[in-house]
Amino acid sequence: MLIRSVGAVFTGALALSASAVSAPVAHATETGVIIQKLSVNGGKPIVLGTSQTESFTISVTASDDSGISKDLAFLGIDREVGNDYWSYHGTPKCTAVNATTSTCTLTFKLDSGWGVPRNALAGKWDVTVQLQSKDGDFYNNGGATKHSVLRRSTLSVNAAPEPVSKGKPITVTGKLARANWDKRVYAGYTNQPVKLQFRKAGTTTYKTVKTVNTNSTGNLSTKVTAAADGYWRWSFAGTSTTPAVNAAGDYVDVR
């Protein structure tokens, strides 16, 4: 059975099921309407956790010699993978910049019922822009623009003992986790390479010491030799479904 769950649509509105609202059918772009700028979440990936209090904005600036009409304006972002489908979409607010140009903006606010999609849908989503000019020129990009929607990651660190004698071993532990959208909890991200980095006291740059893979529960652990005062952290580069994240540095006093 195809699962078609649709996320929040209008600013501040509740989510609607696919039976209540659906995206428009894509049409070929006709001449006339010119897209000057398209911004999805300010150019950054949309990163969703489990709190369902997330929000993001899609904004498009477009022009036509007759001006941009508010009729048929539509903005959305969606993805379908196998039997899973999710969409955030709705009617934007269009404000005229001048006689020929308008900016249309829609802010999506997740709600407690339909907030986050399914895990399988993390990755590149299709961004749909539909607009019409005042003299009838029609524009629909057919979802050709792509934008990342990712599962939020967390990363912790602990270096011990503190303080430690110079030349003695330090054990650095931590955990890499990410949002499980299906269960709405954070779970360990397994078998992922994570860099252990050190920043010497009085400096501003972290340097990689070694790379360690997370275990079956997302935990990290390794031993290093205490050489100087400074900060230890784990650094994860991210994947196509999960953003990069750095742990806050843990200071170790070496005596």
PDB file of C-alpha atoms in Angstrom:
ATOM      1  CA  MET A   1       0.000   0.000   0.000  1.00  0.00           C
ATOM      2  CA  LEU A   2       1.352   3.397  -0.941  1.00  0.00           C
ATOM      3  CA  ILE A   3       1.827   5.543   2.133  1.00  0.00           C
ATOM      4  CA  ARG A   4       1.029   9.140   1.218  1.00  0.00           C
ATOM      5  CA  SER A   5       1.479  11.358   4.252  1.00  0.00           C
ATOM      6  CA  VAL A   6       1.562  15.106   3.683  1.00  0.00           C
ATOM      7  CA  GLY A   7       3.242  17.575   6.019  1.00  0.00           C
ATOM      8  CA  ALA A   8       2.374  21.095   7.058  1.00  0.00           C
ATOM      9  CA  VAL A   9       1.245  23.351   4.253  1.00  0.00           C
ATOM     10  CA  PHE A  10       0.440  26.951   5.164  1.00  0.00           C
ATOM     11  CA  THR A  11       2.264  29.154   7.667  1.00  0.00           C
ATOM     12  CA  GLY A  12       1.090  28.052  11.108  1.00  0.00           C
ATOM     13  CA  ALA A  13      -1.425  25.601   9.658  1.00  0.00           C
ATOM     14  CA  LEU A  14      -1.944  21.996  10.652  1.00  0.00           C
ATOM     15  CA  ALA A  15      -0.890  19.129   8.410  1.00  0.00           C
ATOM     16  CA  LEU A  16      -3.344  17.788   5.853  1.00  0.00           C
ATOM     17  CA  SER A  17      -3.583  14.262   4.521  1.00  0.00           C
ATOM     18  CA  ALA A  18      -3.071  13.548   0.834  1.00  0.00           C
ATOM     19  CA  SER A  19      -6.811  13.049   0.419  1.00  0.00           C
ATOM     20  CA  ALA A  20      -7.378  16.654   1.514  1.00  0.00           C
ATOM     21  CA  VAL A  21      -4.817  18.445  -0.627  1.00  0.00           C
ATOM     22  CA  SER A  22      -2.496  17.428  -3.424  1.00  0.00           C
ATOM     23  CA  ALA A  23       0.308  18.981  -5.427  1.00  0.00           C
ATOM     24  CA  PRO A  24      -0.477  20.356  -8.901  1.00  0.00           C
ATOM     25  CA  VAL A  25       0.322  18.376 -12.006  1.00  0.00           C
ATOM     26  CA  ALA A  26       3.607  19.526 -13.532  1.00  0.00           C
ATOM     27  CA  HIS A  27       3.446  21.441 -16.800  1.00  0.00           C
ATOM     28  CA  ALA A  28       6.148  22.500 -19.186  1.00  0.00           C
ATOM     29  CA  THR A  29       7.536  25.971 -18.569  1.00  0.00           C
ATOM     30  CA  GLU A  30       6.231  28.578 -20.981  1.00  0.00           C
ATOM     31  CA  THR A  31       8.014  31.779 -21.943  1.00  0.00           C
ATOM     32  CA  GLY A  32       7.296  34.960 -20.022  1.00  0.00           C
ATOM     33  CA  VAL A  33       7.757  34.244 -16.320  1.00  0.00           C
ATOM     34  CA  ILE A  34      11.403  34.537 -15.275  1.00  0.00           C
ATOM     35  CA  ILE A  35      12.662  33.105 -11.973  1.00  0.00           C
ATOM     36  CA  GLN A  36      15.227  35.534 -10.606  1.00  0.00           C
ATOM     37  CA  LYS A  37      15.935  33.822  -7.298  1.00  0.00           C
ATOM     38  CA  LEU A  38      14.822  30.660  -5.509  1.00  0.00           C
ATOM     39  CA  SER A  39      15.770  30.138  -1.863  1.00  0.00           C
ATOM     40  CA  VAL A  40      15.027  27.001   0.159  1.00  0.00           C
ATOM     41  CA  ASN A  41      15.825  27.313   3.873  1.00  0.00           C
ATOM     42  CA  GLY A  42      18.292  30.101   3.135  1.00  0.00           C
ATOM     43  CA  GLY A  43      20.395  27.763   0.976  1.00  0.00           C
ATOM     44  CA  LYS A  44      21.090  25.352   3.833  1.00  0.00           C
ATOM     45  CA  PRO A  45      19.902  21.740   4.031  1.00  0.00           C
ATOM     46  CA  ILE A  46      16.607  21.260   5.847  1.00  0.00           C
ATOM     47  CA  VAL A  47      17.597  19.364   8.992  1.00  0.00           C
ATOM     48  CA  LEU A  48      14.768  17.783  10.962  1.00  0.00           C
ATOM     49  CA  GLY A  49      14.963  16.247  14.411  1.00  0.00           C
ATOM     50  CA  THR A  50      12.163  14.629  16.400  1.00  0.00           C
ATOM     51  CA  SER A  51      10.689  17.577  18.320  1.00  0.00           C
ATOM     52  CA  GLN A  52       8.247  18.466  15.526  1.00  0.00           C
ATOM     53  CA  THR A  53       8.765  22.145  16.229  1.00  0.00           C
ATOM     54  CA  GLU A  54      10.889  22.682  13.135  1.00  0.00           C
ATOM     55  CA  SER A  55      10.205  25.315  10.493  1.00  0.00           C
ATOM     56  CA  PHE A  56      11.698  26.331   7.152  1.00  0.00           C
ATOM     57  CA  THR A  57      10.901  28.764   4.355  1.00  0.00           C
ATOM     58  CA  ILE A  58      10.784  28.577   0.570  1.00  0.00           C
ATOM     59  CA  SER A  59      10.962  31.904  -1.252  1.00  0.00           C
ATOM     60  CA  VAL A  60      10.984  32.725  -4.947  1.00  0.00           C
ATOM     61  CA  THR A  61      11.395  36.049  -6.725  1.00  0.00           C
ATOM     62  CA  ALA A  62       9.978  36.113 -10.238  1.00  0.00           C
ATOM     63  CA  SER A  63       9.153  38.643 -12.936  1.00  0.00           C
ATOM     64  CA  ASP A  64       7.037  39.056 -16.047  1.00  0.00           C
ATOM     65  CA  ASP A  65       6.400  42.137 -18.167  1.00  0.00           C
ATOM     66  CA  SER A  66       2.752  42.067 -17.004  1.00  0.00           C
ATOM     67  CA  GLY A  67       3.598  41.316 -13.379  1.00  0.00           C
ATOM     68  CA  ILE A  68       3.101  38.170 -11.253  1.00  0.00           C
ATOM     69  CA  SER A  69      -0.423  37.095 -10.330  1.00  0.00           C
ATOM     70  CA  LYS A  70      -1.357  35.586  -6.956  1.00  0.00           C
ATOM     71  CA  ASP A  71      -3.580  33.076  -8.757  1.00  0.00           C
ATOM     72  CA  LEU A  72      -2.288  29.486  -8.993  1.00  0.00           C
ATOM     73  CA  ALA A  73       0.845  30.327  -6.956  1.00  0.00           C
ATOM     74  CA  PHE A  74       2.214  27.143  -5.365  1.00  0.00           C
ATOM     75  CA  LEU A  75       5.417  26.154  -3.552  1.00  0.00           C
ATOM     76  CA  GLY A  76       6.311  22.708  -2.303  1.00  0.00           C
ATOM     77  CA  ILE A  77       9.010  20.168  -1.537  1.00  0.00           C
ATOM     78  CA  ASP A  78       8.447  16.417  -1.675  1.00  0.00           C
ATOM     79  CA  ARG A  79      10.026  13.021  -2.172  1.00  0.00           C
ATOM     80  CA  GLU A  80       8.844   9.518  -3.036  1.00  0.00           C
ATOM     81  CA  VAL A  81      10.915   6.384  -2.392  1.00  0.00           C
ATOM     82  CA  GLY A  82       9.230   3.067  -3.021  1.00  0.00           C
ATOM     83  CA  ASN A  83       5.989   3.058  -1.030  1.00  0.00           C
ATOM     84  CA  ASP A  84       6.942   6.100   1.037  1.00  0.00           C
ATOM     85  CA  TYR A  85       5.910   9.629   0.072  1.00  0.00           C
ATOM     86  CA  TRP A  86       5.962  12.935   1.929  1.00  0.00           C
ATOM     87  CA  SER A  87       5.252  16.515   0.949  1.00  0.00           C
ATOM     88  CA  TYR A  88       5.294  19.985   2.457  1.00  0.00           C
ATOM     89  CA  HIS A  89       3.410  22.364   0.200  1.00  0.00           C
ATOM     90  CA  GLY A  90       0.898  25.177  -0.045  1.00  0.00           C
ATOM     91  CA  THR A  91      -0.030  28.598  -1.343  1.00  0.00           C
ATOM     92  CA  PRO A  92       2.621  31.284  -0.777  1.00  0.00           C
ATOM     93  CA  LYS A  93       2.097  34.937   0.045  1.00  0.00           C
ATOM     94  CA  CYS A  94       3.152  36.986  -2.981  1.00  0.00           C
ATOM     95  CA  THR A  95       4.274  40.578  -2.498  1.00  0.00           C
ATOM     96  CA  ALA A  96       4.988  42.923  -5.390  1.00  0.00           C
ATOM     97  CA  VAL A  97       8.494  44.379  -5.507  1.00  0.00           C
ATOM     98  CA  ASN A  98       7.551  46.585  -8.447  1.00  0.00           C
ATOM     99  CA  ALA A  99       5.192  46.473 -11.439  1.00  0.00           C
ATOM    100  CA  THR A 100       6.899  43.444 -12.994  1.00  0.00           C
ATOM    101  CA  THR A 101       8.445  41.564 -10.066  1.00  0.00           C
ATOM    102  CA  SER A 102       7.063  39.789  -7.008  1.00  0.00           C
ATOM    103  CA  THR A 103       8.485  37.709  -4.173  1.00  0.00           C
ATOM    104  CA  CYS A 104       6.383  34.723  -3.088  1.00  0.00           C
ATOM    105  CA  THR A 105       7.164  33.178   0.304  1.00  0.00           C
ATOM    106  CA  LEU A 106       5.831  30.214   2.277  1.00  0.00           C
ATOM    107  CA  THR A 107       6.952  29.156   5.752  1.00  0.00           C
ATOM    108  CA  PHE A 108       6.318  25.550   6.760  1.00  0.00           C
ATOM    109  CA  LYS A 109       5.753  24.794  10.437  1.00  0.00           C
ATOM    110  CA  LEU A 110       5.709  21.171  11.509  1.00  0.00           C
ATOM    111  CA  ASP A 111       2.923  20.060  13.848  1.00  0.00           C
ATOM    112  CA  SER A 112       2.475  17.313  16.425  1.00  0.00           C
ATOM    113  CA  GLY A 113       0.486  15.051  14.114  1.00  0.00           C
ATOM    114  CA  TRP A 114       2.464  14.945  10.869  1.00  0.00           C
ATOM    115  CA  GLY A 115       5.708  16.674  11.740  1.00  0.00           C
ATOM    116  CA  VAL A 116       8.516  14.547  10.328  1.00  0.00           C
ATOM    117  CA  PRO A 117       8.677  12.128   7.375  1.00  0.00           C
ATOM    118  CA  ARG A 118       9.960   8.549   7.281  1.00  0.00           C
ATOM    119  CA  ASN A 119      13.635   7.583   7.529  1.00  0.00           C
ATOM    120  CA  ALA A 120      13.724   6.249   3.965  1.00  0.00           C
ATOM    121  CA  LEU A 121      12.949   9.725   2.608  1.00  0.00           C
ATOM    122  CA  ALA A 122      16.080  11.473   3.875  1.00  0.00           C
ATOM    123  CA  GLY A 123      18.153  12.846   0.995  1.00  0.00           C
ATOM    124  CA  LYS A 124      17.432  14.975  -2.068  1.00  0.00           C
ATOM    125  CA  TRP A 125      13.843  16.259  -2.353  1.00  0.00           C
ATOM    126  CA  ASP A 126      12.075  17.846  -5.338  1.00  0.00           C
ATOM    127  CA  VAL A 127      11.248  21.546  -5.034  1.00  0.00           C
ATOM    128  CA  THR A 128       8.186  22.609  -7.030  1.00  0.00           C
ATOM    129  CA  VAL A 129       7.589  26.223  -8.054  1.00  0.00           C
ATOM    130  CA  GLN A 130       4.386  27.171  -9.836  1.00  0.00           C
ATOM    131  CA  LEU A 131       3.500  30.760 -10.784  1.00  0.00           C
ATOM    132  CA  GLN A 132       1.356  32.608 -13.289  1.00  0.00           C
ATOM    133  CA  SER A 133       1.754  36.073 -14.758  1.00  0.00           C
ATOM    134  CA  LYS A 134      -1.079  38.580 -14.872  1.00  0.00           C
ATOM    135  CA  ASP A 135      -1.406  38.096 -18.640  1.00  0.00           C
ATOM    136  CA  GLY A 136      -1.637  34.306 -18.300  1.00  0.00           C
ATOM    137  CA  ASP A 137       1.933  33.078 -18.808  1.00  0.00           C
ATOM    138  CA  PHE A 138       2.291  29.892 -16.773  1.00  0.00           C
ATOM    139  CA  TYR A 139       5.408  28.540 -15.056  1.00  0.00           C
ATOM    140  CA  ASN A 140       5.929  25.171 -13.349  1.00  0.00           C
ATOM    141  CA  ASN A 141       9.415  23.736 -12.896  1.00  0.00           C
ATOM    142  CA  GLY A 142       8.084  20.189 -12.484  1.00  0.00           C
ATOM    143  CA  GLY A 143      10.136  19.669  -9.310  1.00  0.00           C
ATOM    144  CA  ALA A 144      13.405  19.981 -11.219  1.00  0.00           C
ATOM    145  CA  THR A 145      15.176  21.801  -8.373  1.00  0.00           C
ATOM    146  CA  LYS A 146      16.625  19.504  -5.678  1.00  0.00           C
ATOM    147  CA  HIS A 147      17.253  20.253  -2.009  1.00  0.00           C
ATOM    148  CA  SER A 148      18.501  18.097   0.884  1.00  0.00           C
ATOM    149  CA  VAL A 149      16.217  17.106   3.770  1.00  0.00           C
ATOM    150  CA  LEU A 150      18.339  15.408   6.443  1.00  0.00           C
ATOM    151  CA  ARG A 151      18.018  13.578   9.771  1.00  0.00           C
ATOM    152  CA  ARG A 152      19.530  15.721  12.549  1.00  0.00           C
ATOM    153  CA  SER A 153      22.711  14.322  14.146  1.00  0.00           C
ATOM    154  CA  THR A 154      24.174  14.664  17.641  1.00  0.00           C
ATOM    155  CA  LEU A 155      27.692  13.911  18.851  1.00  0.00           C
ATOM    156  CA  SER A 156      29.042  13.784  22.404  1.00  0.00           C
ATOM    157  CA  VAL A 157      32.550  13.518  23.850  1.00  0.00           C
ATOM    158  CA  ASN A 158      34.220  12.764  27.162  1.00  0.00           C
ATOM    159  CA  ALA A 159      37.980  12.653  27.766  1.00  0.00           C
ATOM    160  CA  ALA A 160      39.234  11.155  31.031  1.00  0.00           C
ATOM    161  CA  PRO A 161      40.914  11.181  33.464  1.00  0.00           C
ATOM    162  CA  GLU A 162      40.999  14.924  34.181  1.00  0.00           C
ATOM    163  CA  PRO A 163      43.591  16.035  35.149  1.00  0.00           C
ATOM    164  CA  VAL A 164      46.163  13.567  33.833  1.00  0.00           C
ATOM    165  CA  SER A 165      49.928  13.219  34.101  1.00  0.00           C
ATOM    166  CA  LYS A 166      51.940  13.918  30.956  1.00  0.00           C
ATOM    167  CA  GLY A 167      52.685  10.709  29.042  1.00  0.00           C
ATOM    168  CA  LYS A 168      49.776   8.818  30.606  1.00  0.00           C
ATOM    169  CA  PRO A 169      46.832   7.463  28.575  1.00  0.00           C
ATOM    170  CA  ILE A 170      43.573   9.321  28.056  1.00  0.00           C
ATOM    171  CA  THR A 171      40.396   7.499  27.121  1.00  0.00           C
ATOM    172  CA  VAL A 172      38.139   9.481  24.795  1.00  0.00           C
ATOM    173  CA  THR A 173      34.566   8.273  24.448  1.00  0.00           C
ATOM    174  CA  GLY A 174      31.445   9.597  22.794  1.00  0.00           C
ATOM    175  CA  LYS A 175      28.323   8.739  20.849  1.00  0.00           C
ATOM    176  CA  LEU A 176      27.065   9.583  17.371  1.00  0.00           C
ATOM    177  CA  ALA A 177      23.275   9.539  17.092  1.00  0.00           C
ATOM    178  CA  ARG A 178      20.702  10.776  14.614  1.00  0.00           C
ATOM    179  CA  ALA A 179      16.976  11.342  14.482  1.00  0.00           C
ATOM    180  CA  ASN A 180      14.899   8.241  13.831  1.00  0.00           C
ATOM    181  CA  TRP A 181      11.872   9.796  12.121  1.00  0.00           C
ATOM    182  CA  ASP A 182       9.941   6.518  12.147  1.00  0.00           C
ATOM    183  CA  LYS A 183      10.038   6.228  15.948  1.00  0.00           C
ATOM    184  CA  ARG A 184      10.629   9.934  16.740  1.00  0.00           C
ATOM    185  CA  VAL A 185      13.653   9.232  18.936  1.00  0.00           C
ATOM    186  CA  TYR A 186      17.431   9.601  18.559  1.00  0.00           C
ATOM    187  CA  ALA A 187      19.323   6.360  17.927  1.00  0.00           C
ATOM    188  CA  GLY A 188      22.998   5.471  17.546  1.00  0.00           C
ATOM    189  CA  TYR A 189      24.423   5.827  14.034  1.00  0.00           C
ATOM    190  CA  THR A 190      26.362   2.613  13.518  1.00  0.00           C
ATOM    191  CA  ASN A 191      29.562   1.807  11.624  1.00  0.00           C
ATOM    192  CA  GLN A 192      30.384   5.427  10.760  1.00  0.00           C
ATOM    193  CA  PRO A 193      33.918   6.895  10.562  1.00  0.00           C
ATOM    194  CA  VAL A 194      34.395   9.724  13.066  1.00  0.00           C
ATOM    195  CA  LYS A 195      37.556  11.787  13.479  1.00  0.00           C
ATOM    196  CA  LEU A 196      39.144  12.335  16.880  1.00  0.00           C
ATOM    197  CA  GLN A 197      40.563  15.853  16.932  1.00  0.00           C
ATOM    198  CA  PHE A 198      42.731  17.848  19.362  1.00  0.00           C
ATOM    199  CA  ARG A 199      43.173  21.585  19.832  1.00  0.00           C
ATOM    200  CA  LYS A 200      46.122  22.603  21.959  1.00  0.00           C
ATOM    201  CA  ALA A 201      45.408  25.206  24.618  1.00  0.00           C
ATOM    202  CA  GLY A 202      46.099  28.704  23.312  1.00  0.00           C
ATOM    203  CA  THR A 203      45.442  27.766  19.658  1.00  0.00           C
ATOM    204  CA  THR A 204      42.326  27.975  17.495  1.00  0.00           C
ATOM    205  CA  THR A 205      42.639  25.016  15.130  1.00  0.00           C
ATOM    206  CA  TYR A 206      41.672  21.399  15.682  1.00  0.00           C
ATOM    207  CA  LYS A 207      43.919  18.736  14.168  1.00  0.00           C
ATOM    208  CA  THR A 208      42.855  15.177  13.420  1.00  0.00           C
ATOM    209  CA  VAL A 209      44.614  12.542  15.513  1.00  0.00           C
ATOM    210  CA  LYS A 210      42.905   9.381  14.261  1.00  0.00           C
ATOM    211  CA  THR A 211      39.663   8.032  12.806  1.00  0.00           C
ATOM    212  CA  VAL A 212      37.448   5.615  14.727  1.00  0.00           C
ATOM    213  CA  ASN A 213      34.299   3.817  13.569  1.00  0.00           C
ATOM    214  CA  THR A 214      31.178   3.842  15.711  1.00  0.00           C
ATOM    215  CA  ASN A 215      30.096   0.462  17.074  1.00  0.00           C
ATOM    216  CA  SER A 216      26.712  -1.270  16.842  1.00  0.00           C
ATOM    217  CA  THR A 217      25.125   1.292  19.172  1.00  0.00           C
ATOM    218  CA  GLY A 218      26.826   4.392  17.795  1.00  0.00           C
ATOM    219  CA  ASN A 219      29.387   4.583  20.604  1.00  0.00           C
ATOM    220  CA  LEU A 220      33.016   5.639  20.213  1.00  0.00           C
ATOM    221  CA  SER A 221      36.057   4.854  22.332  1.00  0.00           C
ATOM    222  CA  THR A 222      39.814   5.131  21.887  1.00  0.00           C
ATOM    223  CA  LYS A 223      42.982   5.790  23.865  1.00  0.00           C
ATOM    224  CA  VAL A 224      45.577   8.517  23.274  1.00  0.00           C
ATOM    225  CA  THR A 225      48.664   9.718  25.128  1.00  0.00           C
ATOM    226  CA  ALA A 226      48.475  12.909  27.169  1.00  0.00           C
ATOM    227  CA  ALA A 227      51.036  15.379  25.791  1.00  0.00           C
ATOM    228  CA  ALA A 228      49.680  18.885  26.391  1.00  0.00           C
ATOM    229  CA  ASP A 229      46.746  20.827  27.797  1.00  0.00           C
ATOM    230  CA  GLY A 230      43.932  21.141  25.311  1.00  0.00           C
ATOM    231  CA  TYR A 231      40.530  20.212  23.959  1.00  0.00           C
ATOM    232  CA  TRP A 232      39.438  16.851  22.571  1.00  0.00           C
ATOM    233  CA  ARG A 233      36.435  16.417  20.298  1.00  0.00           C
ATOM    234  CA  TRP A 234      34.854  14.035  17.817  1.00  0.00           C
ATOM    235  CA  SER A 235      34.070  15.288  14.298  1.00  0.00           C
ATOM    236  CA  PHE A 236      31.620  13.608  11.887  1.00  0.00           C
ATOM    237  CA  ALA A 237      31.728  14.577   8.198  1.00  0.00           C
ATOM    238  CA  GLY A 238      28.101  13.658   7.490  1.00  0.00           C
ATOM    239  CA  THR A 239      26.449  11.499   4.823  1.00  0.00           C
ATOM    240  CA  SER A 240      23.820  11.977   2.118  1.00  0.00           C
ATOM    241  CA  THR A 241      21.091  11.528   4.753  1.00  0.00           C
ATOM    242  CA  THR A 242      22.695  12.993   7.891  1.00  0.00           C
ATOM    243  CA  PRO A 243      24.465  16.344   8.391  1.00  0.00           C
ATOM    244  CA  ALA A 244      27.992  16.885   9.658  1.00  0.00           C
ATOM    245  CA  VAL A 245      28.381  17.556  13.374  1.00  0.00           C
ATOM    246  CA  ASN A 246      31.181  18.370  15.802  1.00  0.00           C
ATOM    247  CA  ALA A 247      31.145  17.616  19.514  1.00  0.00           C
ATOM    248  CA  ALA A 248      31.949  20.467  21.881  1.00  0.00           C
ATOM    249  CA  GLY A 249      35.591  20.251  22.939  1.00  0.00           C
ATOM    250  CA  ASP A 250      36.343  18.582  26.285  1.00  0.00           C
ATOM    251  CA  TYR A 251      39.310  20.215  28.038  1.00  0.00           C
ATOM    252  CA  VAL A 252      41.973  18.035  29.660  1.00  0.00           C
ATOM    253  CA  ASP A 253      44.559  19.479  32.040  1.00  0.00           C
ATOM    254  CA  VAL A 254      47.928  17.733  31.545  1.00  0.00           C
ATOM    255  CA  ARG A 255      50.335  18.046  34.473  1.00  0.00           C
TER     256      ARG A 255
END
